[in-house]
Coordinates of C-alpha atoms in Angstrom, one line a residue:
Chain P
M33 CA -9.9 68.7 122.4
K34 CA -8.5 72.1 121.7
R35 CA -5.0 70.8 122.2
K36 CA -5.6 67.9 119.8
L37 CA -6.8 70.4 117.3
W38 CA -3.6 72.2 117.7
I39 CA -1.6 69.1 117.3
V40 CA -3.7 68.3 114.2
A41 CA -3.2 71.8 113.0
A42 CA 0.4 71.6 113.8
L43 CA 0.6 68.2 112.0
F44 CA -1.1 69.7 109.1
L45 CA 1.4 72.5 109.1
V46 CA 4.4 70.5 110.1
V47 CA 3.9 67.4 108.1
P48 CA 3.6 69.0 104.7
G49 CA 6.4 71.2 105.9
L50 CA 8.3 68.1 106.8
L51 CA 7.2 66.5 103.7
F52 CA 8.3 69.4 101.9
T53 CA 11.4 69.6 103.8
V54 CA 11.9 65.9 103.4
S55 CA 11.2 66.1 99.8
C56 CA 13.5 68.9 99.5
A57 CA 16.1 67.2 101.5
K58 CA 15.5 64.1 99.6
K59 CA 15.8 66.0 96.4
K60 CA 18.9 67.6 97.6
V61 CA 20.3 64.4 98.8
A62 CA 19.4 62.7 95.7
S63 CA 20.9 65.3 93.5
E64 CA 24.1 66.0 95.3
P65 CA 26.0 62.7 94.7
G66 CA 25.4 63.1 91.0
M67 CA 26.8 66.6 90.9
M68 CA 29.7 65.6 92.9
Q69 CA 30.4 62.9 90.5
E70 CA 30.2 65.2 87.5
E71 CA 32.2 67.8 89.1
S72 CA 35.0 65.5 90.0
E73 CA 35.1 64.1 86.5
A74 CA 35.2 67.6 85.1
A75 CA 37.9 68.6 87.6
K76 CA 39.8 65.5 86.7
S77 CA 39.6 66.2 82.9
A78 CA 40.4 69.8 83.5
A79 CA 43.4 68.8 85.5
E80 CA 44.3 66.4 82.8
K81 CA 43.9 69.0 80.2
A82 CA 45.9 71.5 82.2
R83 CA 48.6 68.9 82.6
E84 CA 48.5 68.2 78.9
E85 CA 48.5 71.9 78.3
E86 CA 51.3 72.3 80.6
L87 CA 53.1 69.5 78.9
A88 CA 52.4 71.0 75.5
R89 CA 53.5 74.3 76.8
Q90 CA 56.7 72.8 78.1
R91 CA 57.2 70.9 74.9
A92 CA 56.6 74.1 73.0
L93 CA 59.0 75.9 75.3
E94 CA 61.5 73.1 74.9
E95 CA 61.0 73.3 71.2
Q96 CA 61.3 77.0 71.4
R97 CA 64.4 76.7 73.4
L98 CA 65.8 74.2 71.0
K99 CA 64.9 76.4 68.1
E100 CA 66.4 79.3 69.8
A101 CA 69.5 77.3 70.6
E102 CA 69.6 76.1 67.1
E103 CA 69.0 79.6 65.9
A104 CA 71.7 80.9 68.2
K105 CA 74.0 78.2 66.9
R106 CA 73.1 79.0 63.4
K107 CA 73.6 82.6 64.1
M108 CA 76.9 81.9 65.7
I109 CA 77.9 79.8 62.8
A110 CA 76.8 82.5 60.5
E111 CA 78.5 85.1 62.6
E112 CA 81.7 83.0 62.7
R113 CA 81.4 82.6 59.0
A114 CA 80.7 86.3 58.5
R115 CA 83.6 87.2 60.7
F116 CA 85.8 84.8 58.7
E117 CA 84.7 86.3 55.5
N118 CA 84.6 90.0 56.6
E119 CA 87.8 90.1 58.6
D120 CA 90.4 91.1 56.0
I121 CA 94.1 91.2 56.6
Y122 CA 96.0 94.4 55.6
F123 CA 99.4 95.0 54.1
E124 CA 101.9 97.8 53.8
F125 CA 102.5 99.6 50.5
D126 CA 104.2 97.4 47.8
S127 CA 104.5 94.6 50.4
A128 CA 103.1 91.1 50.8
T129 CA 104.7 90.6 54.2
L130 CA 102.2 89.5 56.9
L131 CA 102.0 92.0 59.7
P132 CA 101.6 90.7 63.4
M133 CA 98.0 91.7 63.3
A134 CA 97.4 89.8 60.1
Q135 CA 99.1 86.8 61.6
E136 CA 96.7 86.9 64.6
I137 CA 93.7 87.0 62.3
L138 CA 95.1 84.2 60.2
K139 CA 95.5 82.0 63.2
R140 CA 91.8 82.5 64.0
K141 CA 91.0 81.7 60.4
A142 CA 93.0 78.5 60.7
E143 CA 91.1 77.5 63.8
Y144 CA 87.8 78.1 62.0
L145 CA 88.9 76.1 59.0
K146 CA 90.0 73.3 61.3
A147 CA 86.6 73.3 63.0
N148 CA 84.9 73.3 59.6
P149 CA 86.9 70.7 57.7
N150 CA 84.4 70.7 54.7
L151 CA 84.9 74.3 53.8
T152 CA 87.1 75.5 51.0
V153 CA 88.2 79.1 50.8
V154 CA 89.1 81.6 48.1
I155 CA 91.8 84.0 49.2
E156 CA 91.6 87.2 47.2
G157 CA 94.7 89.5 47.0
H158 CA 94.0 93.2 46.5
C159 CA 96.1 96.3 46.1
D160 CA 95.6 100.1 46.3
E161 CA 95.5 102.1 43.1
R162 CA 99.1 103.3 43.3
G163 CA 101.5 101.5 41.0
T164 CA 100.4 100.2 37.7
H165 CA 97.8 97.6 37.3
E166 CA 99.8 94.7 35.8
Y167 CA 102.4 95.0 38.6
N168 CA 99.5 95.1 41.1
L169 CA 98.1 91.9 39.7
A170 CA 101.4 90.3 40.6
L171 CA 101.5 92.0 44.0
G172 CA 97.9 90.9 44.8
D173 CA 98.9 87.3 43.8
R174 CA 101.8 87.5 46.3
R175 CA 99.6 88.8 49.1
A176 CA 97.0 86.0 48.6
K177 CA 99.8 83.5 48.4
S178 CA 101.6 84.6 51.5
A179 CA 98.3 84.3 53.5
M180 CA 97.8 80.9 51.9
Q181 CA 101.3 79.8 52.9
F182 CA 100.7 80.9 56.5
L183 CA 97.5 78.9 56.7
K184 CA 99.2 75.9 55.1
D185 CA 101.9 76.1 57.8
L186 CA 99.2 76.0 60.4
G187 CA 98.0 72.7 58.9
I188 CA 95.3 73.7 56.4
P189 CA 95.7 71.6 53.3
A190 CA 96.5 73.6 50.2
S191 CA 93.7 71.7 48.4
R192 CA 91.2 73.6 50.5
M193 CA 92.5 77.0 49.4
V194 CA 92.6 79.0 46.1
A195 CA 94.5 82.3 45.7
I196 CA 93.0 84.8 43.2
S197 CA 94.6 88.2 42.6
Y198 CA 92.3 91.1 41.7
G199 CA 95.2 93.6 41.7
E200 CA 93.7 97.1 42.0
E201 CA 90.5 96.1 40.2
R202 CA 88.2 95.9 43.2
P203 CA 88.9 98.5 45.8
V204 CA 86.6 98.5 48.9
D205 CA 87.1 102.3 49.3
P206 CA 87.1 104.3 46.0
G207 CA 89.0 107.2 47.7
H208 CA 92.3 108.5 46.6
N209 CA 94.0 109.0 50.0
E210 CA 96.0 107.0 52.4
E211 CA 92.9 106.1 54.4
A212 CA 91.3 104.5 51.4
W213 CA 94.6 102.9 50.2
A214 CA 95.2 101.3 53.6
K215 CA 91.7 99.6 53.4
N216 CA 92.4 98.5 49.8
R217 CA 95.7 96.8 50.5
R218 CA 94.2 93.6 51.8
A219 CA 93.6 89.9 51.5
H220 CA 89.9 88.9 51.6
F221 CA 88.5 85.5 52.4
V222 CA 85.5 84.0 50.7
I223 CA 84.0 80.6 51.7
Q224 CA 83.1 78.6 48.6
Chain O
M32 CA 115.7 109.2 0.8
R33 CA 113.9 106.3 -0.9
R34 CA 110.8 106.3 -2.9
L35 CA 108.0 103.8 -3.4
N36 CA 108.5 101.4 -6.2
P37 CA 105.5 102.6 -8.3
S38 CA 104.6 99.3 -9.9
R39 CA 104.7 97.5 -6.6
G40 CA 102.7 100.2 -4.9
M41 CA 100.1 100.1 -7.7
A42 CA 99.7 96.4 -7.6
R43 CA 99.2 96.5 -3.9
L44 CA 96.6 99.2 -4.1
L45 CA 94.7 97.4 -6.8
F46 CA 94.7 94.2 -4.9
F47 CA 93.8 95.4 -1.4
M48 CA 91.7 98.5 -1.9
G49 CA 89.8 98.0 -5.1
V50 CA 91.1 101.4 -5.8
A51 CA 93.1 102.1 -9.0
V52 CA 96.0 104.3 -8.6
M53 CA 98.5 105.9 -11.0
V54 CA 101.8 107.4 -9.9
F55 CA 103.0 110.7 -11.3
R56 CA 106.6 111.3 -11.7
G57 CA 108.1 113.1 -8.7
V58 CA 111.6 114.1 -7.9
A59 CA 112.2 113.9 -4.2
G60 CA 116.0 114.6 -4.3
A61 CA 118.2 114.1 -1.3
V62 CA 116.7 116.8 0.8
E63 CA 116.0 115.9 4.5
Y64 CA 112.6 117.3 5.1
I65 CA 112.1 115.7 8.5
D66 CA 115.0 115.4 10.9
I67 CA 114.5 111.9 12.4
N68 CA 116.6 112.8 15.4
N69 CA 113.9 115.1 16.6
P70 CA 111.2 115.7 14.0
F71 CA 109.0 117.7 16.3
I72 CA 111.3 120.6 17.2
R73 CA 110.3 122.4 14.1
K74 CA 107.1 121.5 12.4
I75 CA 106.9 121.9 8.7
P76 CA 104.4 124.5 7.6
I77 CA 102.1 122.8 5.0
A78 CA 99.2 124.2 3.0
V79 CA 96.3 122.0 2.2
P80 CA 93.8 124.1 0.3
F81 CA 90.3 122.6 -0.5
F82 CA 90.4 120.1 -3.3
Q83 CA 89.3 121.3 -6.7
A84 CA 86.2 119.8 -8.3
K85 CA 86.5 119.5 -12.0
T86 CA 82.7 119.9 -12.3
G87 CA 81.1 121.8 -9.5
T88 CA 78.1 120.5 -7.8
E89 CA 77.1 120.7 -4.1
V90 CA 78.0 117.0 -3.4
Q91 CA 81.4 117.7 -4.9
A92 CA 81.9 120.8 -2.8
E93 CA 81.5 118.6 0.3
I94 CA 84.2 116.2 -1.0
A95 CA 86.4 119.2 -1.7
E96 CA 86.2 120.5 1.8
K97 CA 85.9 117.3 3.8
G98 CA 88.6 115.6 1.9
A99 CA 91.1 118.5 2.4
V100 CA 90.2 118.8 6.1
R101 CA 90.6 115.1 6.7
L102 CA 93.9 115.0 4.8
A103 CA 95.2 118.0 6.9
E104 CA 94.0 116.4 10.2
T105 CA 95.6 113.1 9.3
L106 CA 98.9 114.8 8.6
E107 CA 98.7 116.9 11.7
F108 CA 98.2 113.8 13.9
T109 CA 101.8 112.8 13.1
G110 CA 103.1 115.8 14.9
F111 CA 105.5 116.6 12.0
F112 CA 103.4 119.4 10.4
K113 CA 102.0 122.8 11.1
I114 CA 98.7 123.1 9.1
L115 CA 98.4 126.6 7.8
D116 CA 95.1 128.5 8.2
R117 CA 93.2 128.4 4.9
A118 CA 91.8 131.9 5.6
G119 CA 95.3 133.4 4.9
F120 CA 95.7 131.7 1.5
L121 CA 96.2 134.0 -1.5
E122 CA 94.9 131.5 -4.1
D123 CA 91.2 130.5 -4.8
P124 CA 91.3 126.7 -4.4
Q125 CA 88.7 126.3 -7.1
R126 CA 90.6 128.4 -9.7
M127 CA 94.3 128.0 -8.7
G128 CA 96.7 125.8 -10.5
I129 CA 97.0 122.3 -9.0
E130 CA 99.7 121.0 -11.3
T131 CA 103.3 122.1 -11.7
P132 CA 103.3 124.6 -14.6
Q133 CA 100.1 126.4 -13.3
I134 CA 101.0 126.6 -9.6
R135 CA 102.1 130.1 -8.5
F136 CA 104.6 128.8 -5.8
D137 CA 105.4 132.3 -4.6
S138 CA 101.7 132.6 -3.5
W139 CA 102.4 129.7 -1.2
T140 CA 105.9 130.6 0.0
T141 CA 104.5 134.1 0.8
V142 CA 102.0 132.6 3.3
G143 CA 104.8 130.5 4.9
A144 CA 104.1 127.2 3.3
E145 CA 107.0 125.0 2.6
L146 CA 104.9 122.1 1.4
L147 CA 101.7 122.2 -0.5
V148 CA 99.1 119.5 -1.1
T149 CA 96.7 119.9 -4.0
G150 CA 93.7 117.8 -4.9
G151 CA 91.6 117.6 -8.0
F152 CA 88.7 115.2 -8.4
E153 CA 85.6 114.3 -10.3
V154 CA 82.6 112.2 -9.4
L155 CA 81.0 110.2 -12.2
D156 CA 78.1 107.8 -11.5
G157 CA 79.2 107.5 -7.8
A158 CA 82.7 106.7 -8.8
L159 CA 85.4 109.0 -7.5
A160 CA 88.6 109.9 -9.5
I161 CA 91.0 111.9 -7.5
E162 CA 94.5 113.3 -8.0
L163 CA 96.6 114.2 -5.0
R164 CA 100.0 115.9 -5.2
L165 CA 102.6 117.0 -2.7
Y166 CA 104.9 119.9 -3.7
D167 CA 108.0 121.5 -2.3
T168 CA 107.0 125.2 -2.7
F169 CA 110.5 126.6 -2.4
K170 CA 111.9 124.3 -5.0
G171 CA 108.7 124.5 -7.0
R172 CA 108.9 120.7 -7.4
L173 CA 106.5 117.8 -7.3
L174 CA 107.5 115.3 -4.5
V175 CA 104.8 112.7 -5.0
G176 CA 101.6 112.6 -6.9
K177 CA 98.9 109.9 -7.4
R178 CA 95.6 109.4 -9.2
Y179 CA 93.1 107.2 -7.5
Q180 CA 89.9 105.7 -8.7
G181 CA 87.4 104.1 -6.4
A182 CA 83.9 104.4 -4.9
R183 CA 83.0 107.7 -3.1
T184 CA 83.2 105.7 0.2
D185 CA 86.8 105.0 -0.4
L186 CA 87.8 108.7 0.1
K187 CA 89.0 108.1 3.7
K188 CA 91.2 105.1 2.6
I189 CA 92.5 107.1 -0.4
I190 CA 93.4 110.0 1.8
R191 CA 95.2 107.8 4.4
R192 CA 97.1 106.1 1.6
F193 CA 98.3 109.4 0.2
C194 CA 99.2 110.6 3.6
D195 CA 101.3 107.4 4.0
D196 CA 103.0 108.3 0.6
I197 CA 103.7 111.8 2.0
I198 CA 105.3 110.4 5.1
Y199 CA 107.3 107.9 3.1
T200 CA 108.5 110.6 0.8
L201 CA 109.6 112.9 3.6
T202 CA 111.0 110.3 6.1
G203 CA 111.8 107.2 4.1
Q204 CA 109.5 105.3 6.5
H205 CA 105.9 104.3 6.2
G206 CA 103.3 106.1 8.4
I207 CA 100.9 104.8 11.0
F208 CA 97.7 105.4 9.1
T209 CA 96.7 101.7 8.7
S210 CA 97.4 100.9 12.3
R211 CA 94.8 100.6 15.1
I212 CA 94.8 101.0 18.8
A213 CA 93.4 98.4 21.2
F214 CA 92.4 99.6 24.7
V215 CA 90.2 98.9 27.7
S216 CA 86.9 100.7 28.4
N217 CA 84.5 100.1 31.2
G218 CA 81.6 101.9 29.6
T219 CA 79.4 98.8 29.8
G220 CA 80.0 98.4 33.5
N221 CA 82.8 95.9 32.9
K222 CA 86.3 96.3 31.5
E223 CA 86.3 95.1 27.9
I224 CA 88.7 95.3 25.0
Y225 CA 87.9 97.8 22.3
T226 CA 89.8 98.9 19.1
C227 CA 89.8 102.1 17.2
D228 CA 91.7 103.6 14.2
F229 CA 95.1 105.2 14.9
D230 CA 93.4 108.6 15.3
G231 CA 90.7 107.4 17.7
S232 CA 88.0 107.2 15.0
D233 CA 85.7 104.2 14.5
P234 CA 85.9 102.7 18.0
K235 CA 84.5 99.1 18.3
Q236 CA 83.9 96.8 21.2
L237 CA 85.9 93.6 20.7
T238 CA 85.2 91.5 23.8
R239 CA 81.9 90.9 25.5
T240 CA 83.1 88.9 28.6
K241 CA 81.0 90.7 31.2
A242 CA 84.1 90.2 33.4
I243 CA 87.3 92.1 34.1
T244 CA 89.2 92.0 30.7
I245 CA 92.5 93.9 30.4
S246 CA 96.0 94.0 28.9
P247 CA 95.4 93.7 25.1
A248 CA 98.5 92.7 23.0
W249 CA 98.8 92.6 19.2
S250 CA 100.7 90.0 17.3
L251 CA 103.3 91.4 14.8
D252 CA 101.0 90.7 11.8
G253 CA 98.0 92.3 13.6
D254 CA 96.0 89.1 13.2
W255 CA 96.0 88.0 16.8
I256 CA 95.1 89.7 20.1
A257 CA 96.0 88.3 23.4
Y258 CA 94.5 89.6 26.7
T259 CA 93.8 88.8 30.3
S260 CA 90.2 88.1 31.4
Y261 CA 88.4 87.0 34.5
L262 CA 85.8 85.3 32.3
K263 CA 86.2 82.1 34.4
G264 CA 86.5 83.9 37.7
K265 CA 90.3 84.2 37.7
P266 CA 92.9 86.0 35.6
D267 CA 93.4 83.8 32.5
L268 CA 95.0 84.4 29.1
F269 CA 92.9 84.4 26.0
I270 CA 94.6 84.3 22.6
K271 CA 92.3 85.2 19.7
N272 CA 92.7 85.3 15.9
L273 CA 90.8 88.3 14.7
K274 CA 90.5 87.0 11.1
D275 CA 89.3 83.4 11.5
G276 CA 88.1 83.4 15.1
R277 CA 90.6 80.7 16.3
S278 CA 91.1 81.0 20.0
H279 CA 93.3 79.5 22.7
Q280 CA 93.4 79.8 26.5
V281 CA 96.0 79.7 29.2
T282 CA 94.3 78.9 32.5
H283 CA 96.9 77.7 34.9
E284 CA 96.3 78.1 38.6
G285 CA 97.1 81.6 39.8
L286 CA 98.0 84.4 37.4
N287 CA 98.0 84.2 33.6
I288 CA 98.7 87.8 32.7
T289 CA 100.7 90.4 30.7
P290 CA 100.9 88.8 27.3
A291 CA 103.5 90.1 24.8
W292 CA 103.9 88.7 21.3
R293 CA 107.5 87.9 20.2
P294 CA 108.4 89.6 16.9
F295 CA 108.9 87.3 13.9
R296 CA 107.8 84.2 15.8
Q297 CA 104.3 83.1 16.7
E298 CA 105.2 83.1 20.4
L299 CA 104.2 85.1 23.5
A300 CA 105.9 85.9 26.7
A301 CA 103.5 86.1 29.7
T302 CA 103.6 86.0 33.5
L303 CA 102.2 82.8 35.1
S304 CA 102.3 82.0 38.8
F305 CA 101.2 78.3 39.0
T306 CA 104.5 77.5 40.8
G307 CA 103.6 80.0 43.5
D308 CA 106.0 82.5 42.1
Q309 CA 105.3 85.1 39.4
E310 CA 107.6 84.2 36.6
I311 CA 107.8 85.0 32.8
Y312 CA 107.3 82.1 30.4
L313 CA 107.6 81.7 26.7
L314 CA 104.4 80.3 25.2
T315 CA 103.3 79.1 21.8
E316 CA 100.3 80.9 20.1
T317 CA 98.2 78.0 21.3
G318 CA 99.2 78.7 24.9
K319 CA 101.6 75.8 25.4
T320 CA 104.7 76.5 27.5
V321 CA 107.9 76.6 25.5
K322 CA 110.1 77.4 28.4
R323 CA 110.4 79.4 31.6
L324 CA 112.3 82.7 31.0
T325 CA 112.9 84.2 34.4
H326 CA 114.3 82.4 37.4
N327 CA 114.1 84.6 40.4
Q328 CA 112.1 84.4 43.7
G329 CA 109.8 87.4 43.6
I330 CA 107.7 89.3 41.1
D331 CA 108.7 89.2 37.4
V332 CA 106.0 90.7 35.2
S333 CA 105.2 92.8 32.1
P334 CA 107.5 91.5 29.4
S335 CA 108.1 93.8 26.3
W336 CA 110.1 92.4 23.4
S337 CA 113.0 94.1 21.6
P338 CA 112.2 94.6 17.9
D339 CA 114.5 91.7 16.9
G340 CA 112.8 89.4 19.4
K341 CA 116.1 88.4 21.0
K342 CA 115.6 90.2 24.3
F343 CA 112.8 91.3 26.4
A344 CA 112.4 94.1 29.0
F345 CA 110.4 93.3 32.1
V346 CA 109.6 94.4 35.6
S347 CA 111.3 92.6 38.5
K348 CA 111.3 93.2 42.3
R349 CA 114.6 91.3 42.7
A350 CA 116.4 94.4 44.0
G351 CA 113.6 95.2 46.5
T352 CA 111.6 97.7 44.5
P353 CA 110.0 97.2 41.1
Q354 CA 112.6 98.1 38.4
I355 CA 113.0 97.6 34.6
Y356 CA 115.5 94.9 33.5
I357 CA 116.5 93.4 30.1
Q358 CA 117.1 89.7 29.6
D359 CA 118.6 87.9 26.6
V360 CA 116.5 84.9 25.7
E361 CA 119.4 82.7 24.6
S362 CA 122.1 83.6 27.2
N363 CA 119.7 84.5 30.0
V364 CA 122.0 87.4 30.8
V365 CA 120.1 90.1 32.7
Q366 CA 120.9 93.8 32.9
R367 CA 119.2 96.4 35.0
V368 CA 117.9 99.5 33.1
T369 CA 116.3 101.8 35.6
Y370 CA 118.1 103.1 38.7
Y371 CA 116.2 106.4 39.4
G372 CA 112.9 106.1 41.3
R373 CA 111.6 103.4 43.6
H374 CA 108.7 102.2 41.5
N375 CA 109.3 101.7 37.7
T376 CA 107.0 99.5 35.8
Q377 CA 105.3 98.9 32.3
P378 CA 108.3 98.8 30.0
A379 CA 107.6 99.4 26.3
W380 CA 110.6 98.7 24.0
S381 CA 110.8 101.3 21.2
P382 CA 110.3 100.1 17.6
A383 CA 113.8 101.5 16.8
G384 CA 115.2 99.3 19.6
D385 CA 117.3 102.0 21.3
R386 CA 115.0 103.1 24.1
I387 CA 112.4 101.9 26.6
A388 CA 109.4 103.9 27.7
Y389 CA 108.1 103.1 31.2
T390 CA 106.0 104.4 34.0
S391 CA 107.5 105.7 37.2
L392 CA 105.7 106.4 40.5
E393 CA 107.7 109.1 42.3
G394 CA 106.5 111.5 45.0
G395 CA 102.9 110.4 44.7
E396 CA 102.8 111.1 41.0
T397 CA 102.8 108.6 38.2
N398 CA 104.5 109.7 35.0
I399 CA 105.9 108.3 31.7
F400 CA 109.7 108.3 31.2
I401 CA 112.0 107.2 28.4
V402 CA 115.4 105.7 28.9
G403 CA 118.2 104.3 26.7
I404 CA 118.5 100.6 26.9
D405 CA 121.9 101.2 28.5
G406 CA 120.0 102.9 31.3
K407 CA 121.4 106.3 30.6
E408 CA 119.6 109.6 30.6
P409 CA 116.0 108.9 31.6
V410 CA 113.8 111.7 30.3
Q411 CA 110.4 112.6 31.8
L412 CA 107.7 112.9 29.1
T413 CA 104.7 113.8 31.2
R414 CA 104.4 116.1 34.2
N415 CA 101.9 118.2 36.2
A416 CA 99.0 116.6 34.5
G417 CA 97.5 113.9 36.8
D418 CA 98.7 110.4 36.7
N419 CA 100.0 109.1 33.4
E420 CA 100.8 105.5 32.6
S421 CA 100.7 102.6 30.1
P422 CA 103.0 103.9 27.3
A423 CA 102.5 102.2 23.9
W424 CA 104.7 103.1 20.9
S425 CA 103.2 103.7 17.5
P426 CA 104.6 101.3 14.9
D427 CA 106.9 104.0 13.4
G428 CA 108.2 104.9 16.8
N429 CA 107.2 108.6 16.5
L430 CA 104.2 108.6 18.8
I431 CA 103.3 107.2 22.2
A432 CA 99.8 106.4 23.3
F433 CA 99.2 106.5 27.0
C434 CA 96.5 106.6 29.7
S435 CA 96.1 109.8 31.7
Y436 CA 93.8 110.9 34.6
R437 CA 94.5 114.6 33.8
E438 CA 90.9 115.4 33.1
G439 CA 89.6 113.2 36.0
P440 CA 88.5 110.0 34.5
A441 CA 91.1 107.8 32.8
R442 CA 91.3 108.5 29.0
I443 CA 93.7 107.6 26.2
Y444 CA 96.1 110.3 25.0
V445 CA 98.8 110.5 22.4
M446 CA 102.0 112.4 22.4
T447 CA 105.2 112.5 20.3
A448 CA 108.1 110.4 21.5
F449 CA 109.6 113.6 22.7
G450 CA 106.6 114.3 25.0
T451 CA 105.2 117.1 22.8
D452 CA 101.7 117.5 21.4
Q453 CA 99.9 115.7 24.1
R454 CA 96.2 115.3 23.2
R455 CA 93.2 113.1 24.0
L456 CA 92.7 110.3 21.4
L457 CA 89.0 109.7 22.0
T458 CA 86.2 110.1 24.5
L459 CA 83.8 107.2 25.3
S460 CA 81.5 106.7 28.2
G461 CA 83.3 105.2 31.3
E462 CA 87.1 105.1 31.6
Q463 CA 89.7 104.1 29.0
T464 CA 93.0 102.5 29.9
D465 CA 95.7 100.1 28.5
P466 CA 96.4 101.4 25.0
A467 CA 98.1 98.9 22.7
W468 CA 99.2 100.1 19.3
S469 CA 98.9 97.6 16.5
P470 CA 101.5 97.2 13.8
R471 CA 100.8 98.6 10.4
S472 CA 98.3 96.6 8.6
Q473 CA 100.0 94.3 6.1
R474 CA 97.1 94.3 3.7
D475 CA 95.2 97.6 3.8

């Protein structure tokens, strides 16, 4: 009798516990598959998103790269153009003869003009302040024209070039010494 | 010695100035007052006392002083005269005699005057009546005298006109007092052409190109100016009539520079380089090519005509360095003029036709020289005074305007054809270069 009571008591204790356990378990069991489903969907979309993000990032990177490449190209073109325009050729006093250095520079300029067949160029002839200005207008004309003839001989059509003499009117260095004069005896190239 | 035909002179004055003039009898005689071989070795001492007002008011005192001072300055500009200091005069200008019987000539010879100018005037209702006389003090003789009537504002014109009579009486040639000087100034930030009176007064801006504008050149009648301008981005020639505004352009490819009007013909010589070579061409006043004048590979530039228009001087590099040459337009015969120096440019043929002024760069210094057209005896006119360039003869051939850096910035100066009396012509803001002396005005 006492043992039965214990069993009953135990049942009383265990069954609700079981029940509880079961219910808990049941609950747990019931809830888990749902969560799993949600989580996998979330993970899936997250992965998708990440992929997309990654793609976007890569696209952006690619774009950036392209942009940079374009920028670099543009910069290079601008630099080439700037070099073309900034690199003057220099002459000796009262001379329009092309020095070896000037010929090298002119060869590079010819390459550039060949690579850019749509460009036309103004060749400016300049002089230092020595000598009188009318004569220097003529000398500047000869300097511009000897550069033009050299480029013509390298295959640049004359129709793409214009020679303009500025004589001694536009010195780059306003000084009155040989250093300044050497800089001012030049042909300068401007892309139109 | 010749004298002005009085009736012709009067008619001209009446017509062009609106100033009436009467000529007094004067006996010039055959005395050489000014040695034309070198008129500047000994300057003639001349007294120009203040003019005498017939009725004394303050306004008239101003005319008396300013008129006399202006007349003295105008004469002094020629380089022929030494103006005597009025402080040393023995005579009271308002009381002394101004006509022959009353003048005490020994008062003037005592102070060293060889010539005397007297002036007497009256102002009535704003109209000015003025009598001006030139005397030889040693001979006690009237050389030239005139009475002018005009507005008070005509005083400057009247004085210049009488100064011209003085010069004509003493040298047999007209003076330069109706001439003007064109030049280049960069005061606006761009080189533009300006003009001023022969003495630097009354400067006016002629071009407003806002571009490099240089090398003005007058036609023989003074009606046209040609110049080079970068108005269209390159050196082109512009030919402008100052009276009626007509204008023409020469815009060949390359250079269109250094215009020079041919005397007695409405033609110009100029340097063009459309063939690739810098050559001198003959152009009409409308800019059309008449013919090519030089035929030489290399620089040919800066033509300057002989007074008869048959030859021109120019710069050529045909012998390796820039030198002055002369070419006959008909025969094309060329003769070299300069042999000294390695850089001779800017020839300017003298109005008398016998000499050429030019600019020489030698030993780092730029100076003005003069040489006979036969190339003999080059004479240096400027020295030890910075760089000097761009010589331009006055129409009477006695003075040379030029550009000098002696005071730092470029300015226009004037000297006699013998290099004496070098002085600045005018001061404007910026720098002034390229003087070009006009002919005498035909109508003023």
